Each structure stands twice: as C-alpha cells, then as structure tokens.
PDB file of C-alpha atoms in Angstrom:
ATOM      1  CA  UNK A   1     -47.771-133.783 154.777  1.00  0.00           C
ATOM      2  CA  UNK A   2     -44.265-133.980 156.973  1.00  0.00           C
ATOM      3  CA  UNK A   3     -41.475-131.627 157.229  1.00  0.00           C
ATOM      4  CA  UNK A   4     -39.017-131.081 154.832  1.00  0.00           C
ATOM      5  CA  UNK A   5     -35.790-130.872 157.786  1.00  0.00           C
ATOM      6  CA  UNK A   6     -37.759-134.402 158.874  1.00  0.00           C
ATOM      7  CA  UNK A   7     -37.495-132.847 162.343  1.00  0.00           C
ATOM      8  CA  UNK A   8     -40.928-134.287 164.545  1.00  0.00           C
ATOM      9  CA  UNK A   9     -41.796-133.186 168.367  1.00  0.00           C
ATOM     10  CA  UNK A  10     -41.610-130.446 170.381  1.00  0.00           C
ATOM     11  CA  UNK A  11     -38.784-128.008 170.559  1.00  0.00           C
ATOM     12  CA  UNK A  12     -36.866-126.745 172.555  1.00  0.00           C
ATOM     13  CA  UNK A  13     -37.202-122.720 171.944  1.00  0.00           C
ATOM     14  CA  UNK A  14     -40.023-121.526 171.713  1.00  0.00           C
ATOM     15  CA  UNK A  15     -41.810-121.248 168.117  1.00  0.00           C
ATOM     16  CA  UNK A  16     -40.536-118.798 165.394  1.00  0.00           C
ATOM     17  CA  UNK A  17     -39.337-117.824 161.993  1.00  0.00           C
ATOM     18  CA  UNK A  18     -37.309-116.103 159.524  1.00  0.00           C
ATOM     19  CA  UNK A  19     -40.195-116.496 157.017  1.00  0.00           C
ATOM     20  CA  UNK A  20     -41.968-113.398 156.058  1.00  0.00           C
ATOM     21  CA  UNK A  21     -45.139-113.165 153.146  1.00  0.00           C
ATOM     22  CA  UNK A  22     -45.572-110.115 151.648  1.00  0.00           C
ATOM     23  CA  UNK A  23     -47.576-111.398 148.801  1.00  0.00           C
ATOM     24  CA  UNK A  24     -47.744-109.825 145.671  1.00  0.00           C
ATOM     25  CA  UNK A  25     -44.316-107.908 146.672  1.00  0.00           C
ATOM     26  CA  UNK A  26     -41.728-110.277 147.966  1.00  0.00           C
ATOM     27  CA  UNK A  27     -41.648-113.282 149.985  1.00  0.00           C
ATOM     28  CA  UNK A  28     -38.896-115.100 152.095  1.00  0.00           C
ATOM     29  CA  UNK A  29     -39.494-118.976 152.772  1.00  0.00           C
ATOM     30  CA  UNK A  30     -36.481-120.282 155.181  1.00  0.00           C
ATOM     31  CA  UNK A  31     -35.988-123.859 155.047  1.00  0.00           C
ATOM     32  CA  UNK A  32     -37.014-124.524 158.717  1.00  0.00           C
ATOM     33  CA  UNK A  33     -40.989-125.178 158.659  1.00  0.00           C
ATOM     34  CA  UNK A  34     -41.421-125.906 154.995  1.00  0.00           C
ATOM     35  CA  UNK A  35     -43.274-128.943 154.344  1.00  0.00           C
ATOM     36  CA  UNK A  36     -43.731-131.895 151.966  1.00  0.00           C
ATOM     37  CA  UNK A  37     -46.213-131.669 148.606  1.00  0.00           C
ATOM     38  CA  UNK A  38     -48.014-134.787 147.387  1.00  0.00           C
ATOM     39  CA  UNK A  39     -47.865-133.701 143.976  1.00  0.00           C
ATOM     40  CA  UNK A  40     -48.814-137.461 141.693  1.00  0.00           C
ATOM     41  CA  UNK A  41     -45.950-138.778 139.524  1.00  0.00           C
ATOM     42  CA  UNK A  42     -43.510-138.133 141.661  1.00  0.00           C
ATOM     43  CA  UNK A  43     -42.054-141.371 142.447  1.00  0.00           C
ATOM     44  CA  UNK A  44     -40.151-141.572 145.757  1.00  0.00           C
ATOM     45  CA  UNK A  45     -38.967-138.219 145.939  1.00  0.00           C
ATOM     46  CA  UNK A  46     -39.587-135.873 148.672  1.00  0.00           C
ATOM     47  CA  UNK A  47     -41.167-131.855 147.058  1.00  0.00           C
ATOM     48  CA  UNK A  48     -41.432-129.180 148.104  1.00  0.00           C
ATOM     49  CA  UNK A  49     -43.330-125.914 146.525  1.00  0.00           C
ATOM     50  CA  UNK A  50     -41.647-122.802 146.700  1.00  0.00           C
ATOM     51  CA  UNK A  51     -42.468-119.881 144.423  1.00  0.00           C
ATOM     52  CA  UNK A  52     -45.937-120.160 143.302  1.00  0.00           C
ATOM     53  CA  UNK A  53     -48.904-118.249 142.021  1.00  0.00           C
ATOM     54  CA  UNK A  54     -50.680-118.100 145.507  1.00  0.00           C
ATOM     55  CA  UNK A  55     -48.136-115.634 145.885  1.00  0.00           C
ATOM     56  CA  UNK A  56     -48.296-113.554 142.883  1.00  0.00           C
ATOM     57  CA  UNK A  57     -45.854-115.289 140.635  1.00  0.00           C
ATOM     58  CA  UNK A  58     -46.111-116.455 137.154  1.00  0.00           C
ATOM     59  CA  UNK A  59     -44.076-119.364 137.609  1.00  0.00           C
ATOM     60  CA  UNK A  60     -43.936-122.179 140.037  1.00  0.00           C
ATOM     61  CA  UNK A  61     -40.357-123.131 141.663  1.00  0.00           C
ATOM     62  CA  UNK A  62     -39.839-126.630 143.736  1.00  0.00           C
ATOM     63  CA  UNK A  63     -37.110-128.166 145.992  1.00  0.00           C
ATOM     64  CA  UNK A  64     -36.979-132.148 145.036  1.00  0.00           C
ATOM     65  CA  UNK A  65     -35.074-134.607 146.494  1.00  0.00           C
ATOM     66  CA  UNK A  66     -34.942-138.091 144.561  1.00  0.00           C
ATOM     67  CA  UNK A  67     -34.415-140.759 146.457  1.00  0.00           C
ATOM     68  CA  UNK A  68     -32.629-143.791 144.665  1.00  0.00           C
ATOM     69  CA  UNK A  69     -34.896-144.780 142.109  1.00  0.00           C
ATOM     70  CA  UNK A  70     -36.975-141.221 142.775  1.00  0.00           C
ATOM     71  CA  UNK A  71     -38.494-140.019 138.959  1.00  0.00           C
ATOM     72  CA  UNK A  72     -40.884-138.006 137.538  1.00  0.00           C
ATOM     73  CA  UNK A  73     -42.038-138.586 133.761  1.00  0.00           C
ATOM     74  CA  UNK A  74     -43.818-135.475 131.829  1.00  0.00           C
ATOM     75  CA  UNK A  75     -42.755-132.578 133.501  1.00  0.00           C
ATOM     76  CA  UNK A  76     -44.059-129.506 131.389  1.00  0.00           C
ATOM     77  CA  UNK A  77     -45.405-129.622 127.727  1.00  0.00           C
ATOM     78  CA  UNK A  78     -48.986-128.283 126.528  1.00  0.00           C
ATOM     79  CA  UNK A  79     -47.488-124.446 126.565  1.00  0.00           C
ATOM     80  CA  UNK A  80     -45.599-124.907 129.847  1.00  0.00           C
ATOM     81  CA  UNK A  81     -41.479-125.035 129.628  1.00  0.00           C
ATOM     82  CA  UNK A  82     -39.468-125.976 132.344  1.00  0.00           C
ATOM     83  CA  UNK A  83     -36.199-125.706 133.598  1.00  0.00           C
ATOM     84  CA  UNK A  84     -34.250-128.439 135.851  1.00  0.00           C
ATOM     85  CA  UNK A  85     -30.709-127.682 137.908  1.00  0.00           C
ATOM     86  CA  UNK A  86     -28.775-130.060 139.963  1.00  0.00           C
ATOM     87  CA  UNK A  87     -28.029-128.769 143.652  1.00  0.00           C
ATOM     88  CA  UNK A  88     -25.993-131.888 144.585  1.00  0.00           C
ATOM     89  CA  UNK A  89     -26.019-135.432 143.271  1.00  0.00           C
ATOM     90  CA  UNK A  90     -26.076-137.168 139.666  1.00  0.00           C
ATOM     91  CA  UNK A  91     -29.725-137.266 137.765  1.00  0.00           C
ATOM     92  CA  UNK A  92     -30.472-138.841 134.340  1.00  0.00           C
ATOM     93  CA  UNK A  93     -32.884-136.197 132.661  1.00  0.00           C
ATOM     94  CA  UNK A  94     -34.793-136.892 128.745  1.00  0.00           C
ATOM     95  CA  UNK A  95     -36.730-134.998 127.017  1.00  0.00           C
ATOM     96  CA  UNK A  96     -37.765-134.903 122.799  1.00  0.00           C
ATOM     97  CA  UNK A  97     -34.196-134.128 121.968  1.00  0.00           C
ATOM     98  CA  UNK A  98     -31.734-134.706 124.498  1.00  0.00           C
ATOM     99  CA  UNK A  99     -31.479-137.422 127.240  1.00  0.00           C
ATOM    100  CA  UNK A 100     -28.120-137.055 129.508  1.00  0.00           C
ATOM    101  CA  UNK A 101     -26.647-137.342 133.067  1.00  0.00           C
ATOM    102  CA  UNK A 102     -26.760-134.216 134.780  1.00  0.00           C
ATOM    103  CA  UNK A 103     -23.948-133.793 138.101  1.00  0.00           C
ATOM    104  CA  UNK A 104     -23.732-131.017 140.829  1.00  0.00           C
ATOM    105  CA  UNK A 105     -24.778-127.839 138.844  1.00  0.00           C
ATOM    106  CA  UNK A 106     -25.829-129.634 135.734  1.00  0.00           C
ATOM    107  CA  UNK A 107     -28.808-128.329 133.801  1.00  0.00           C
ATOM    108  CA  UNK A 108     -31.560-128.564 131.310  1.00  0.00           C
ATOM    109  CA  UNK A 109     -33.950-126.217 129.618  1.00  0.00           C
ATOM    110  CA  UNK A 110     -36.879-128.273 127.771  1.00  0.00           C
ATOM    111  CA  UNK A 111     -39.307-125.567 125.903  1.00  0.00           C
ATOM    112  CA  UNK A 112     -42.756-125.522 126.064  1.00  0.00           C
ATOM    113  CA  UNK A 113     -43.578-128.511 124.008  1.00  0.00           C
ATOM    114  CA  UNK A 114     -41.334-131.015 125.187  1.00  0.00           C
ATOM    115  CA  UNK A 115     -42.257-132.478 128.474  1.00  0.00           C
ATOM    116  CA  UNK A 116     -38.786-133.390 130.768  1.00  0.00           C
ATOM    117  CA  UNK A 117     -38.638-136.617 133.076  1.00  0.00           C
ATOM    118  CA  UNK A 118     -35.773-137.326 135.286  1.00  0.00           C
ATOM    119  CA  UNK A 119     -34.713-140.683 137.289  1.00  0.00           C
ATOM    120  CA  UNK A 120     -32.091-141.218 139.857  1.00  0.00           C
ATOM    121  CA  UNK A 121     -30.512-144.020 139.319  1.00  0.00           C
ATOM    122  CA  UNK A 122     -27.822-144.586 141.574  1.00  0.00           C
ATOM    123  CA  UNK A 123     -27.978-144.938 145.285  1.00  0.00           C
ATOM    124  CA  UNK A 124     -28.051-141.359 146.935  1.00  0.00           C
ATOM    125  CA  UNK A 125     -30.210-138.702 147.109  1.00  0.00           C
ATOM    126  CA  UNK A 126     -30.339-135.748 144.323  1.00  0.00           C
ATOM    127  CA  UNK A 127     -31.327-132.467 145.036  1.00  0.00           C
ATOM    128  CA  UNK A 128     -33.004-130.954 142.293  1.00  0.00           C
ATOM    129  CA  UNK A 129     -34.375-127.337 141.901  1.00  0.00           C
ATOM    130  CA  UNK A 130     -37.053-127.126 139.407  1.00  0.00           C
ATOM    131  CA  UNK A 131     -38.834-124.647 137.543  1.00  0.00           C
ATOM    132  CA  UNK A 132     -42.102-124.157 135.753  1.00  0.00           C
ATOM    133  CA  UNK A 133     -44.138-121.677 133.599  1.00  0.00           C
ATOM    134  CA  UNK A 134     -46.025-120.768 130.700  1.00  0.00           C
ATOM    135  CA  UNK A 135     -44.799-119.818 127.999  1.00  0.00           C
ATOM    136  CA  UNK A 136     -44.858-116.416 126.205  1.00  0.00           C
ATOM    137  CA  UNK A 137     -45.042-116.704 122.210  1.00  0.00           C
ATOM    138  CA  UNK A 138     -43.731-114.580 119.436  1.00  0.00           C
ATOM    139  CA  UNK A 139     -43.915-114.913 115.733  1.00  0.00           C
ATOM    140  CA  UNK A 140     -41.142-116.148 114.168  1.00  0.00           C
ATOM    141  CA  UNK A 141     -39.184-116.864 117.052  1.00  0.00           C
ATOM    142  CA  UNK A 142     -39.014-120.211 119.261  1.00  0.00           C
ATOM    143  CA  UNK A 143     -37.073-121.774 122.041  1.00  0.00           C
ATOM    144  CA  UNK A 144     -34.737-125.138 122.056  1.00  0.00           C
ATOM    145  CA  UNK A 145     -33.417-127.377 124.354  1.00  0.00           C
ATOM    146  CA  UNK A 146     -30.490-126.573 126.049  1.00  0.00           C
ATOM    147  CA  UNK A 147     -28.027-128.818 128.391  1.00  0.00           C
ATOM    148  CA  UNK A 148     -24.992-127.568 130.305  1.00  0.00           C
ATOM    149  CA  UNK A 149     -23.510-127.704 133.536  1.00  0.00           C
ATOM    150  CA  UNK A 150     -22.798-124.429 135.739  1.00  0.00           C
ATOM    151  CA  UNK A 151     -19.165-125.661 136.118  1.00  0.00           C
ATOM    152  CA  UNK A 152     -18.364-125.024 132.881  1.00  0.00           C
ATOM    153  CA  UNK A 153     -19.947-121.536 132.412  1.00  0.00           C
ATOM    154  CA  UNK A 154     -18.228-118.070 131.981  1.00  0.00           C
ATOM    155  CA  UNK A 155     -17.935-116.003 135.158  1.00  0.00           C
ATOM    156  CA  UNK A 156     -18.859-112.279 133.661  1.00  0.00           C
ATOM    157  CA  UNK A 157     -17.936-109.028 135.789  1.00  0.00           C
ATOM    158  CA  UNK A 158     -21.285-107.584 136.739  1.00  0.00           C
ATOM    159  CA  UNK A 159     -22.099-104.315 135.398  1.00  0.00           C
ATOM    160  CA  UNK A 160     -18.402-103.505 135.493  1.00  0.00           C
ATOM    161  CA  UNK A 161     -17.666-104.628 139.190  1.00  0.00           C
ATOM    162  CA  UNK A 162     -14.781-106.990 139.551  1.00  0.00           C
ATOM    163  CA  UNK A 163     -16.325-108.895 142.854  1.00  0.00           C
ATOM    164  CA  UNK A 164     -19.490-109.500 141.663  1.00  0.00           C
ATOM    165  CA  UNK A 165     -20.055-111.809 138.895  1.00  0.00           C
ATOM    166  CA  UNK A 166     -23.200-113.652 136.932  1.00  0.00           C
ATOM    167  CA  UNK A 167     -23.086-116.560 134.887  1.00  0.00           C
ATOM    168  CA  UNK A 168     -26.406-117.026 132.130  1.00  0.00           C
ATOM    169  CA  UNK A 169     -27.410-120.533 131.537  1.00  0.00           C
ATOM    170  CA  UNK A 170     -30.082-119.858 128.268  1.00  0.00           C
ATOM    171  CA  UNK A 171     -29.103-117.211 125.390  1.00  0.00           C
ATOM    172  CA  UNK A 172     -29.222-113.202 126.017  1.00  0.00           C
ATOM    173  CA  UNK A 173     -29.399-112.510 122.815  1.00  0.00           C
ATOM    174  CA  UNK A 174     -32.573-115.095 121.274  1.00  0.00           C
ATOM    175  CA  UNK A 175     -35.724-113.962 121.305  1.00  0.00           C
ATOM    176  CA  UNK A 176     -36.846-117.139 120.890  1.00  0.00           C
ATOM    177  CA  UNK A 177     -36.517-117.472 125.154  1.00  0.00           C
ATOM    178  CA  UNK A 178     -38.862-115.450 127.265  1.00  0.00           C
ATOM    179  CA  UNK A 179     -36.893-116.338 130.617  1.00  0.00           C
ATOM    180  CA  UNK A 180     -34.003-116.829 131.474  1.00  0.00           C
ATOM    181  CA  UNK A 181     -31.778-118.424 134.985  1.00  0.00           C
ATOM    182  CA  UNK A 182     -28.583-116.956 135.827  1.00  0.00           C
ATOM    183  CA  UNK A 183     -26.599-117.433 139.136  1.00  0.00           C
ATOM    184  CA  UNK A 184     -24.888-114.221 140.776  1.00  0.00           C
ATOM    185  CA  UNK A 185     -21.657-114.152 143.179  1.00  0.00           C
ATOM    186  CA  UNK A 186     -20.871-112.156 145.775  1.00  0.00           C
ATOM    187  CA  UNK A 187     -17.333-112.040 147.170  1.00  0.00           C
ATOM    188  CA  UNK A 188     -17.710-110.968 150.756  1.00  0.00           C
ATOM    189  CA  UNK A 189     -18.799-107.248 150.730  1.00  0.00           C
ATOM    190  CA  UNK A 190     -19.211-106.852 147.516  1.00  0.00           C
ATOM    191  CA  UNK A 191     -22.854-105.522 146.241  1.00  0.00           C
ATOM    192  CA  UNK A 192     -25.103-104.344 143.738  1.00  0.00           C
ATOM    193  CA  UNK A 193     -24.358-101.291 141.781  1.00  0.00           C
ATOM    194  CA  UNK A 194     -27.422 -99.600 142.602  1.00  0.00           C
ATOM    195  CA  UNK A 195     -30.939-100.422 144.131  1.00  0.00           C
ATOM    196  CA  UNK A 196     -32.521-102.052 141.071  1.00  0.00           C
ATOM    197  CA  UNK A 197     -36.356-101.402 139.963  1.00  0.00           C
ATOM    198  CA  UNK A 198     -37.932-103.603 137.228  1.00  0.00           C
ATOM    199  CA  UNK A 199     -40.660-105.032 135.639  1.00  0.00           C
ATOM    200  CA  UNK A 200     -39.053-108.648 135.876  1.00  0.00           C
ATOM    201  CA  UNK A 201     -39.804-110.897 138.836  1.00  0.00           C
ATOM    202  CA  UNK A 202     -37.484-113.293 140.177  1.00  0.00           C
ATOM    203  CA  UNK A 203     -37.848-116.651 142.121  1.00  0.00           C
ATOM    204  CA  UNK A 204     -34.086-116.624 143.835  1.00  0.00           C
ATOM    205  CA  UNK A 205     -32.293-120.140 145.894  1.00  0.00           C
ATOM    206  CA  UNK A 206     -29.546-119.322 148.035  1.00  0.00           C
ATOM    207  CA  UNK A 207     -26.609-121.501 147.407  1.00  0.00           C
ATOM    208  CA  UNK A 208     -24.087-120.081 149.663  1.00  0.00           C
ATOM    209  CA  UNK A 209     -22.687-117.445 152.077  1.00  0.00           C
ATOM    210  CA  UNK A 210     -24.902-114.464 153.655  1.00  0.00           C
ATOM    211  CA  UNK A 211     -26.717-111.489 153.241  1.00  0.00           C
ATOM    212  CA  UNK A 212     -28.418-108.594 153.843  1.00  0.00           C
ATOM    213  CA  UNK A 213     -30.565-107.655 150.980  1.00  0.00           C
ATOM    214  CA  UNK A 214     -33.145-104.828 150.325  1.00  0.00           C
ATOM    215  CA  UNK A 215     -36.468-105.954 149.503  1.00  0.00           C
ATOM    216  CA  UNK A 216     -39.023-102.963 149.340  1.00  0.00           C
ATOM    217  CA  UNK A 217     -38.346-101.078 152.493  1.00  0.00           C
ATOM    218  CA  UNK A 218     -36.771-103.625 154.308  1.00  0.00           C
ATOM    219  CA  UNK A 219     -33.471-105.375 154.788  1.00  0.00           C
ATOM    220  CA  UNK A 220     -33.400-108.713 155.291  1.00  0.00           C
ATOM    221  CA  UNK A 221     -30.630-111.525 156.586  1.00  0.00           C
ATOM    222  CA  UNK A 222     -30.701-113.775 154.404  1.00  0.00           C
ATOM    223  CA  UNK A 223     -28.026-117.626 154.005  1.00  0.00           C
ATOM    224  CA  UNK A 224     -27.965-120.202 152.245  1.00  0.00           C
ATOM    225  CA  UNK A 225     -31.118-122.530 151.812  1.00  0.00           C
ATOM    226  CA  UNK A 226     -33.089-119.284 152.049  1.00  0.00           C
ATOM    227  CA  UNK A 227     -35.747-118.686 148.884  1.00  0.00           C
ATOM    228  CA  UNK A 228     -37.292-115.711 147.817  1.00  0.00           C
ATOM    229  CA  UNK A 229     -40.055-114.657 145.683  1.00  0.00           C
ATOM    230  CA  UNK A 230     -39.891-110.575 144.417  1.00  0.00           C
ATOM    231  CA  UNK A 231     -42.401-109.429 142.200  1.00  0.00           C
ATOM    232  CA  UNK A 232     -42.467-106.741 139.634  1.00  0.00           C
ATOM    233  CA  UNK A 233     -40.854-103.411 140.261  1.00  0.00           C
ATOM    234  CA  UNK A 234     -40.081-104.595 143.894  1.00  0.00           C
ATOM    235  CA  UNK A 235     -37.062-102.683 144.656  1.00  0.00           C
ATOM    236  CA  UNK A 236     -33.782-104.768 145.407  1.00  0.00           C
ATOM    237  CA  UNK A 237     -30.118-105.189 146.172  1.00  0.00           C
ATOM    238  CA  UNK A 238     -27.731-106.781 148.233  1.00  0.00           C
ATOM    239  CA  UNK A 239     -24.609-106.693 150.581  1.00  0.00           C
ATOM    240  CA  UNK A 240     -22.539-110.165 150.970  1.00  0.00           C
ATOM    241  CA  UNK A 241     -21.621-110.667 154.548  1.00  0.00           C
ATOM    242  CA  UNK A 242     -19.456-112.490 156.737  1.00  0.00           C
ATOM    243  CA  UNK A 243     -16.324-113.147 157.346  1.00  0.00           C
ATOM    244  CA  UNK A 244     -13.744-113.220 154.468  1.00  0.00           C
ATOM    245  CA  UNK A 245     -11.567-116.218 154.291  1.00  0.00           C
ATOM    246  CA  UNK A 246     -13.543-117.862 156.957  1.00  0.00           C
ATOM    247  CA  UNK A 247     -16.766-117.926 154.734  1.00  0.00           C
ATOM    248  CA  UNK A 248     -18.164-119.036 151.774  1.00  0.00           C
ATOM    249  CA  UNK A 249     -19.324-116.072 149.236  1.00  0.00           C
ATOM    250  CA  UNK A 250     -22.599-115.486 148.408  1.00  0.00           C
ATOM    251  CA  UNK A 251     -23.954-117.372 145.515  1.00  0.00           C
ATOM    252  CA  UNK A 252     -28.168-117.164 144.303  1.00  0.00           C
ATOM    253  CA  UNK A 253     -29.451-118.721 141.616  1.00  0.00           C
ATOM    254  CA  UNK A 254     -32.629-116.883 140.195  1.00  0.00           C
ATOM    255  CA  UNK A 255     -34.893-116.891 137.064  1.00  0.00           C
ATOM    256  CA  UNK A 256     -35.815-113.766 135.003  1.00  0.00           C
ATOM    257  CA  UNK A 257     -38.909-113.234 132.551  1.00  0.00           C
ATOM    258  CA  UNK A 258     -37.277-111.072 129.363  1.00  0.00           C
ATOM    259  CA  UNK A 259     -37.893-110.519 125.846  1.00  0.00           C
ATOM    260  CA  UNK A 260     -41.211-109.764 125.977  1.00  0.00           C
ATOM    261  CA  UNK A 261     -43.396-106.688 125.749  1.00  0.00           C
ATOM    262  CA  UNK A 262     -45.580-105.443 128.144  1.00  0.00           C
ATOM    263  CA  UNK A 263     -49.483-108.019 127.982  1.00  0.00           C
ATOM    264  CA  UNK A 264     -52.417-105.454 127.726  1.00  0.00           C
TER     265      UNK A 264
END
C-alpha cells in the first residue's frame, strides 16, 4: 500500500483532513491521504477505491491511473455492468460488441454480461474513473453497450435554470438501464433549484471549480479531486464558488440508480 499523491515523510503541518465518514449517509474522501489498492489484474496501473459498500453503497467507484502499457482484462460480467470514463489521456477499451479509443471525456457503458478490458497503449498516463455494480433486472427490458465521448454531448438547462446545466451519457427514457452517469455544471454562483431528497444514491468526482454543498445538516467546501458518496434520501444541494472569470466552474460527474421499483 503507498499513497496515491506519491508524497512519503514527514510533513511539515501538522496532520489533518478534509475527509469526513458519515457512513450510511454521505461521505467525503479528499485526494490527500488516499491510498493505493492491490486489486489482481490490474497490470501496471496505480487504483484507488472510492465509493464502496463498506460505506453503504451499492456500487463500487475507483480512480485508475494506467501507466503505459497499464490494462485490465474482464472488468464486470456474471450480473455486474460497468461503466468506464476518461479523466485525461487516450485508452483503448473492448468489450462483446464494441472495441474503440476512448480520449479526455470518452466513455463506455458495457451491461451486465459483457465484461470490459482496457489497455494504454501509448506512452503517458490515463486517468480513468471506473464504475461497478450489480445489476437490477426487468422482464422484457435489457441494457446495451454504449460509447460516446462527453465532448460531444448536449448541454441541457437544468430544471429550467440557464447557469446550471447536465449532460446524460446512457438513455432517460429505456428501461432497459437501471443507472445512469450524468455530469452537472455550475457557472460560478449558480445552484440547485431546491434542496433535493431522494431515494437515489450517488457516487459524485469533482472535475472542476468549488463548492459549498449541503449534505444532511452540513455544508461542506468542496474542489476539484474531491469524491463523495450520498446515500438514499440524504438531503443535498449546492452553491458554485469562486471567483468568476478568474475560476474554473464547477463541474461533477455522478452516477444515479433509476428505473426501478422499490426491492421488498
């Protein structure tokens, strides 16, 4: 086990965080003090384990960096459908149907019984942000691959406001997908609607900008590299802060479970 900023040694400050575990409610991981999984198959990459069910989630997230020639064959399958996004870099990704070169917000959704693999084969690092979980089926209904990049998705006003938009990587409108990954933008003080309250949970990466966001009682700082966990019915919203024209907006990309009634 090492540390995913590779930083070794004392410091200079004294110890502390921005991390906070509320488990089963909502957690924040900050980059600084997250460390390394040895998870076999992965082939020279460095991962990391973010959202997990230690925590109370249904789904497991991960922060990969591939080094050059980092791969990992036979992600997902047997029930469990994943979901792969390019942070930064260029990654060759495979599955049953579809095998392509995925760039800086490229991404692939490979349902639940078609293991993924991925190989970096050029000479810098990829940063990958990956996603796992099992799979919710309904009768008559079924999930496909799907490849895209970010880049070339519709910005769509959020519930009516014109500096806040989302973008939806899978279908809204297909049962056939019981989650879904969307990415939200903020411009600078811009915010939710409302204080939101739902059944869904969310694993959520910060891509850019600040901000202070309402998790339960609390409200959090929150930037870019920051992850958070929020289970059901957790309530939530968000302020983007900083300094407009000086600063980047605020940008998340999250997963959502849908589609699916209530298990009893």
């Amino acid at each position: 086990m090492s540390y995913l900023n590779n930083q070794v040694g004392y410091r200079d400050e004294l110890l502390q965080t921005r991390s906070i575990i509320k488990k089963e409610n909502w957690v924040l991981l900050e980059p600084d003090g997250l460390v390394k999984n040895a998870i076999p198959g992965y082939v020279n990459c460095d991962v990391t384990i973010l959202g997990s069910p230690a925590m109370g989630a249904s789904f497991a997230d991960y922060l990969v960096t591939a080094h050059a020639g980092g791969k990992k064959e036979g992600i997902g399958g047997d029930g469990i459908e994943t979901f792969l996004y390019v942070i930064e870099g260029e990654v060759t990704v495979k599955n049953a149907d579809k095998e392509a070169a995925l760039t800086q917000g490229g991404y692939i959704y490979s349902p639940e019984d078609k293991p993924v693999s991925f190989e970096n084969k050029g000479n810098s690092d990829v940063k990958i942000y990956l996603y796992r979980r099992r799979y919710e089926k309904v009768e008559g209904y079924s999930a496909h691959t799907i490849v895209g990049n970010a880049n070339e998705l519709e910005w769509i006003s959020y519930e009516g406001m014109e500096n806040c938009y989302i973008q939806n990587f899978l279908p809204t409108d297909d049962f056939g997908f019981d989650m879904n990954m969307h990415i939200l933008k903020f411009h600078i003080g811009a915010s939710h609607g409302y204080i939101e309250t739902h059944v869904q949970e969310h694993g959520m990466l910060f891509l850019s900008g600040k901000a202070m966001y309402r998790l339960d009682e609390d409200w959090v700082p929150l930037k870019k590299g920051d992850y958070v966990f929020m289970d059901a019915y957790c309530p939530q919203a968000c302020y983007a802060v900083g300094d407009e024209g000086r600063e980047e907006v605020l940008t998340y990309i999250y997963s959502k479970d849908c589609n699916r009634d209530v298990a009893l």
